[in-house]
């Protein structure tokens, strides 16, 4: 049994805690709060980037908490005016599921997901994020 096997399934909270029932507006307010709490040196370089909350990934699963959609700074060649903004998408229902009814756990998972996806914007890949403890 691995540590991952010990986590509750993502499709339901543990029996001892009811699921969090946060509407999109309340959830987005939590995301904004966590963004505001990130260090300035992490967010000062974020340009032409929008943060979006969606209910679930396209495949409808609860397995993906967030996603960076764009071209990392390290991979950009000629990048100037006219490009659509990159996107960081946080998926509300998977994050609610993994929080298992605990508001503080939800805030922590939002924070971790934001850091993880912002790191992709800066060109840090999953292997390096795992090595740094943000995987």
PDB file of C-alpha atoms in Angstrom:
ATOM      1  CA  UNK A   1       0.000   0.000   0.000  1.00  0.00           C
ATOM      2  CA  UNK A   2       1.373   3.415  -0.954  1.00  0.00           C
ATOM      3  CA  UNK A   3       0.608   6.753   0.690  1.00  0.00           C
ATOM      4  CA  UNK A   4      -1.675   7.553  -2.251  1.00  0.00           C
ATOM      5  CA  UNK A   5      -3.745   4.442  -1.482  1.00  0.00           C
ATOM      6  CA  UNK A   6      -4.501   5.822   1.977  1.00  0.00           C
ATOM      7  CA  UNK A   7      -6.271   8.904   0.639  1.00  0.00           C
ATOM      8  CA  UNK A   8     -10.055   8.780   0.366  1.00  0.00           C
ATOM      9  CA  UNK A   9     -11.490   8.418  -3.132  1.00  0.00           C
ATOM     10  CA  UNK A  10     -11.944  11.800  -4.807  1.00  0.00           C
ATOM     11  CA  UNK A  11     -15.590  11.229  -5.610  1.00  0.00           C
ATOM     12  CA  UNK A  12     -16.789  11.456  -1.994  1.00  0.00           C
ATOM     13  CA  UNK A  13     -15.688  12.882   1.363  1.00  0.00           C
ATOM     14  CA  UNK A  14     -15.021  10.668   4.380  1.00  0.00           C
ATOM     15  CA  UNK A  15     -18.159   9.550   6.193  1.00  0.00           C
ATOM     16  CA  UNK A  16     -17.369  11.662   9.260  1.00  0.00           C
ATOM     17  CA  UNK A  17     -17.541  14.992   7.415  1.00  0.00           C
ATOM     18  CA  UNK A  18     -20.214  16.356   5.072  1.00  0.00           C
ATOM     19  CA  UNK A  19     -18.937  17.684   1.755  1.00  0.00           C
ATOM     20  CA  UNK A  20     -18.334  21.401   1.436  1.00  0.00           C
ATOM     21  CA  UNK A  21     -21.133  23.016  -0.509  1.00  0.00           C
ATOM     22  CA  UNK A  22     -19.596  26.167  -1.959  1.00  0.00           C
ATOM     23  CA  UNK A  23     -21.111  27.896  -4.945  1.00  0.00           C
ATOM     24  CA  UNK A  24     -18.869  29.219  -7.711  1.00  0.00           C
ATOM     25  CA  UNK A  25     -18.823  32.782  -6.348  1.00  0.00           C
ATOM     26  CA  UNK A  26     -17.763  31.708  -2.845  1.00  0.00           C
ATOM     27  CA  UNK A  27     -15.145  29.346  -4.258  1.00  0.00           C
ATOM     28  CA  UNK A  28     -13.734  32.093  -6.497  1.00  0.00           C
ATOM     29  CA  UNK A  29     -13.463  34.369  -3.449  1.00  0.00           C
ATOM     30  CA  UNK A  30     -11.319  31.689  -1.761  1.00  0.00           C
ATOM     31  CA  UNK A  31      -9.115  31.505  -4.868  1.00  0.00           C
ATOM     32  CA  UNK A  32      -8.682  35.302  -4.882  1.00  0.00           C
ATOM     33  CA  UNK A  33      -7.811  35.195  -1.187  1.00  0.00           C
ATOM     34  CA  UNK A  34      -5.154  32.540  -1.770  1.00  0.00           C
ATOM     35  CA  UNK A  35      -3.770  34.498  -4.741  1.00  0.00           C
ATOM     36  CA  UNK A  36      -3.496  37.586  -2.535  1.00  0.00           C
ATOM     37  CA  UNK A  37      -1.539  35.548   0.034  1.00  0.00           C
ATOM     38  CA  UNK A  38       1.115  34.419  -2.472  1.00  0.00           C
ATOM     39  CA  UNK A  39       4.517  36.124  -2.194  1.00  0.00           C
ATOM     40  CA  UNK A  40       4.973  39.231  -4.334  1.00  0.00           C
ATOM     41  CA  UNK A  41       8.075  37.811  -6.023  1.00  0.00           C
ATOM     42  CA  UNK A  42       5.968  34.899  -7.276  1.00  0.00           C
ATOM     43  CA  UNK A  43       3.169  36.982  -8.766  1.00  0.00           C
ATOM     44  CA  UNK A  44       4.981  40.149  -9.884  1.00  0.00           C
ATOM     45  CA  UNK A  45       6.168  38.508 -13.118  1.00  0.00           C
ATOM     46  CA  UNK A  46       2.764  37.178 -14.136  1.00  0.00           C
ATOM     47  CA  UNK A  47       1.848  38.968 -17.353  1.00  0.00           C
ATOM     48  CA  UNK A  48      -0.806  38.207 -19.949  1.00  0.00           C
ATOM     49  CA  UNK A  49      -2.254  35.531 -17.663  1.00  0.00           C
ATOM     50  CA  UNK A  50      -5.782  35.015 -16.387  1.00  0.00           C
ATOM     51  CA  UNK A  51      -7.022  32.819 -13.568  1.00  0.00           C
ATOM     52  CA  UNK A  52     -10.221  30.905 -14.248  1.00  0.00           C
ATOM     53  CA  UNK A  53     -12.407  28.621 -12.146  1.00  0.00           C
ATOM     54  CA  UNK A  54     -14.318  25.839 -13.887  1.00  0.00           C
ATOM     55  CA  UNK A  55     -16.415  23.101 -12.325  1.00  0.00           C
ATOM     56  CA  UNK A  56     -14.522  20.128 -13.804  1.00  0.00           C
ATOM     57  CA  UNK A  57     -11.977  19.287 -16.483  1.00  0.00           C
ATOM     58  CA  UNK A  58     -13.302  18.538 -19.977  1.00  0.00           C
ATOM     59  CA  UNK A  59     -13.264  14.782 -19.338  1.00  0.00           C
ATOM     60  CA  UNK A  60     -15.553  15.272 -16.318  1.00  0.00           C
ATOM     61  CA  UNK A  61     -13.164  13.559 -13.919  1.00  0.00           C
ATOM     62  CA  UNK A  62     -12.245  14.581 -10.397  1.00  0.00           C
ATOM     63  CA  UNK A  63      -8.577  13.707 -10.903  1.00  0.00           C
ATOM     64  CA  UNK A  64      -7.238  17.067 -12.106  1.00  0.00           C
ATOM     65  CA  UNK A  65      -7.146  19.981  -9.652  1.00  0.00           C
ATOM     66  CA  UNK A  66      -5.733  22.630 -11.966  1.00  0.00           C
ATOM     67  CA  UNK A  67      -4.138  23.211 -15.326  1.00  0.00           C
ATOM     68  CA  UNK A  68      -1.800  25.730 -16.939  1.00  0.00           C
ATOM     69  CA  UNK A  69      -2.805  26.483 -20.532  1.00  0.00           C
ATOM     70  CA  UNK A  70      -0.221  28.473 -22.399  1.00  0.00           C
ATOM     71  CA  UNK A  71       3.431  28.757 -23.340  1.00  0.00           C
ATOM     72  CA  UNK A  72       5.875  28.843 -20.440  1.00  0.00           C
ATOM     73  CA  UNK A  73       8.165  31.856 -20.221  1.00  0.00           C
ATOM     74  CA  UNK A  74      11.169  29.617 -20.855  1.00  0.00           C
ATOM     75  CA  UNK A  75       9.655  28.357 -24.137  1.00  0.00           C
ATOM     76  CA  UNK A  76       8.602  31.681 -25.610  1.00  0.00           C
ATOM     77  CA  UNK A  77      10.358  33.036 -28.641  1.00  0.00           C
ATOM     78  CA  UNK A  78       8.862  36.126 -30.175  1.00  0.00           C
ATOM     79  CA  UNK A  79       6.105  36.990 -27.761  1.00  0.00           C
ATOM     80  CA  UNK A  80       4.576  40.381 -28.047  1.00  0.00           C
ATOM     81  CA  UNK A  81       1.351  42.145 -28.625  1.00  0.00           C
ATOM     82  CA  UNK A  82      -1.807  40.409 -29.716  1.00  0.00           C
ATOM     83  CA  UNK A  83      -1.441  36.993 -28.082  1.00  0.00           C
ATOM     84  CA  UNK A  84      -4.371  35.728 -26.108  1.00  0.00           C
ATOM     85  CA  UNK A  85      -3.570  35.471 -22.413  1.00  0.00           C
ATOM     86  CA  UNK A  86      -2.337  32.215 -20.925  1.00  0.00           C
ATOM     87  CA  UNK A  87      -4.752  30.619 -18.469  1.00  0.00           C
ATOM     88  CA  UNK A  88      -4.490  28.937 -15.119  1.00  0.00           C
ATOM     89  CA  UNK A  89      -7.650  26.956 -14.505  1.00  0.00           C
ATOM     90  CA  UNK A  90      -8.645  25.672 -11.083  1.00  0.00           C
ATOM     91  CA  UNK A  91     -11.303  22.971 -11.035  1.00  0.00           C
ATOM     92  CA  UNK A  92     -13.840  23.571  -8.266  1.00  0.00           C
ATOM     93  CA  UNK A  93     -15.430  20.136  -7.887  1.00  0.00           C
ATOM     94  CA  UNK A  94     -12.153  18.142  -7.738  1.00  0.00           C
ATOM     95  CA  UNK A  95     -10.726  20.604  -5.203  1.00  0.00           C
ATOM     96  CA  UNK A  96     -13.895  20.370  -3.110  1.00  0.00           C
ATOM     97  CA  UNK A  97     -13.717  16.577  -3.287  1.00  0.00           C
ATOM     98  CA  UNK A  98     -10.086  16.338  -2.206  1.00  0.00           C
ATOM     99  CA  UNK A  99     -10.747  18.733   0.693  1.00  0.00           C
ATOM    100  CA  UNK A 100     -13.115  16.131   2.136  1.00  0.00           C
ATOM    101  CA  UNK A 101     -15.363  18.637   3.887  1.00  0.00           C
ATOM    102  CA  UNK A 102     -12.551  20.621   5.530  1.00  0.00           C
ATOM    103  CA  UNK A 103     -12.409  24.345   4.655  1.00  0.00           C
ATOM    104  CA  UNK A 104      -8.788  24.758   5.796  1.00  0.00           C
ATOM    105  CA  UNK A 105      -7.786  21.746   3.684  1.00  0.00           C
ATOM    106  CA  UNK A 106      -9.579  23.315   0.715  1.00  0.00           C
ATOM    107  CA  UNK A 107      -7.623  26.559   1.158  1.00  0.00           C
ATOM    108  CA  UNK A 108      -4.377  24.574   1.395  1.00  0.00           C
ATOM    109  CA  UNK A 109      -5.185  22.604  -1.781  1.00  0.00           C
ATOM    110  CA  UNK A 110      -6.078  25.814  -3.645  1.00  0.00           C
ATOM    111  CA  UNK A 111      -2.763  27.319  -2.495  1.00  0.00           C
ATOM    112  CA  UNK A 112      -0.761  24.273  -3.585  1.00  0.00           C
ATOM    113  CA  UNK A 113      -2.558  24.146  -6.938  1.00  0.00           C
ATOM    114  CA  UNK A 114      -1.919  27.854  -7.591  1.00  0.00           C
ATOM    115  CA  UNK A 115       1.792  27.499  -6.790  1.00  0.00           C
ATOM    116  CA  UNK A 116       2.019  24.381  -8.975  1.00  0.00           C
ATOM    117  CA  UNK A 117       0.354  25.992 -11.995  1.00  0.00           C
ATOM    118  CA  UNK A 118       2.209  29.309 -11.625  1.00  0.00           C
ATOM    119  CA  UNK A 119       5.432  27.297 -11.598  1.00  0.00           C
ATOM    120  CA  UNK A 120       4.449  25.864 -14.993  1.00  0.00           C
ATOM    121  CA  UNK A 121       3.993  29.447 -16.256  1.00  0.00           C
ATOM    122  CA  UNK A 122       7.619  30.081 -15.238  1.00  0.00           C
ATOM    123  CA  UNK A 123       8.758  26.906 -17.014  1.00  0.00           C
ATOM    124  CA  UNK A 124       9.167  24.558 -14.041  1.00  0.00           C
ATOM    125  CA  UNK A 125       8.130  21.034 -15.054  1.00  0.00           C
ATOM    126  CA  UNK A 126       6.394  18.362 -12.972  1.00  0.00           C
ATOM    127  CA  UNK A 127       9.616  16.484 -12.191  1.00  0.00           C
ATOM    128  CA  UNK A 128      11.192  19.584 -10.657  1.00  0.00           C
ATOM    129  CA  UNK A 129       7.968  20.441  -8.809  1.00  0.00           C
ATOM    130  CA  UNK A 130       7.885  16.955  -7.281  1.00  0.00           C
ATOM    131  CA  UNK A 131      11.551  17.285  -6.307  1.00  0.00           C
ATOM    132  CA  UNK A 132      10.735  20.600  -4.603  1.00  0.00           C
ATOM    133  CA  UNK A 133       7.716  19.131  -2.793  1.00  0.00           C
ATOM    134  CA  UNK A 134       5.031  20.912  -4.855  1.00  0.00           C
ATOM    135  CA  UNK A 135       4.074  17.943  -7.052  1.00  0.00           C
TER     136      UNK A 135
END
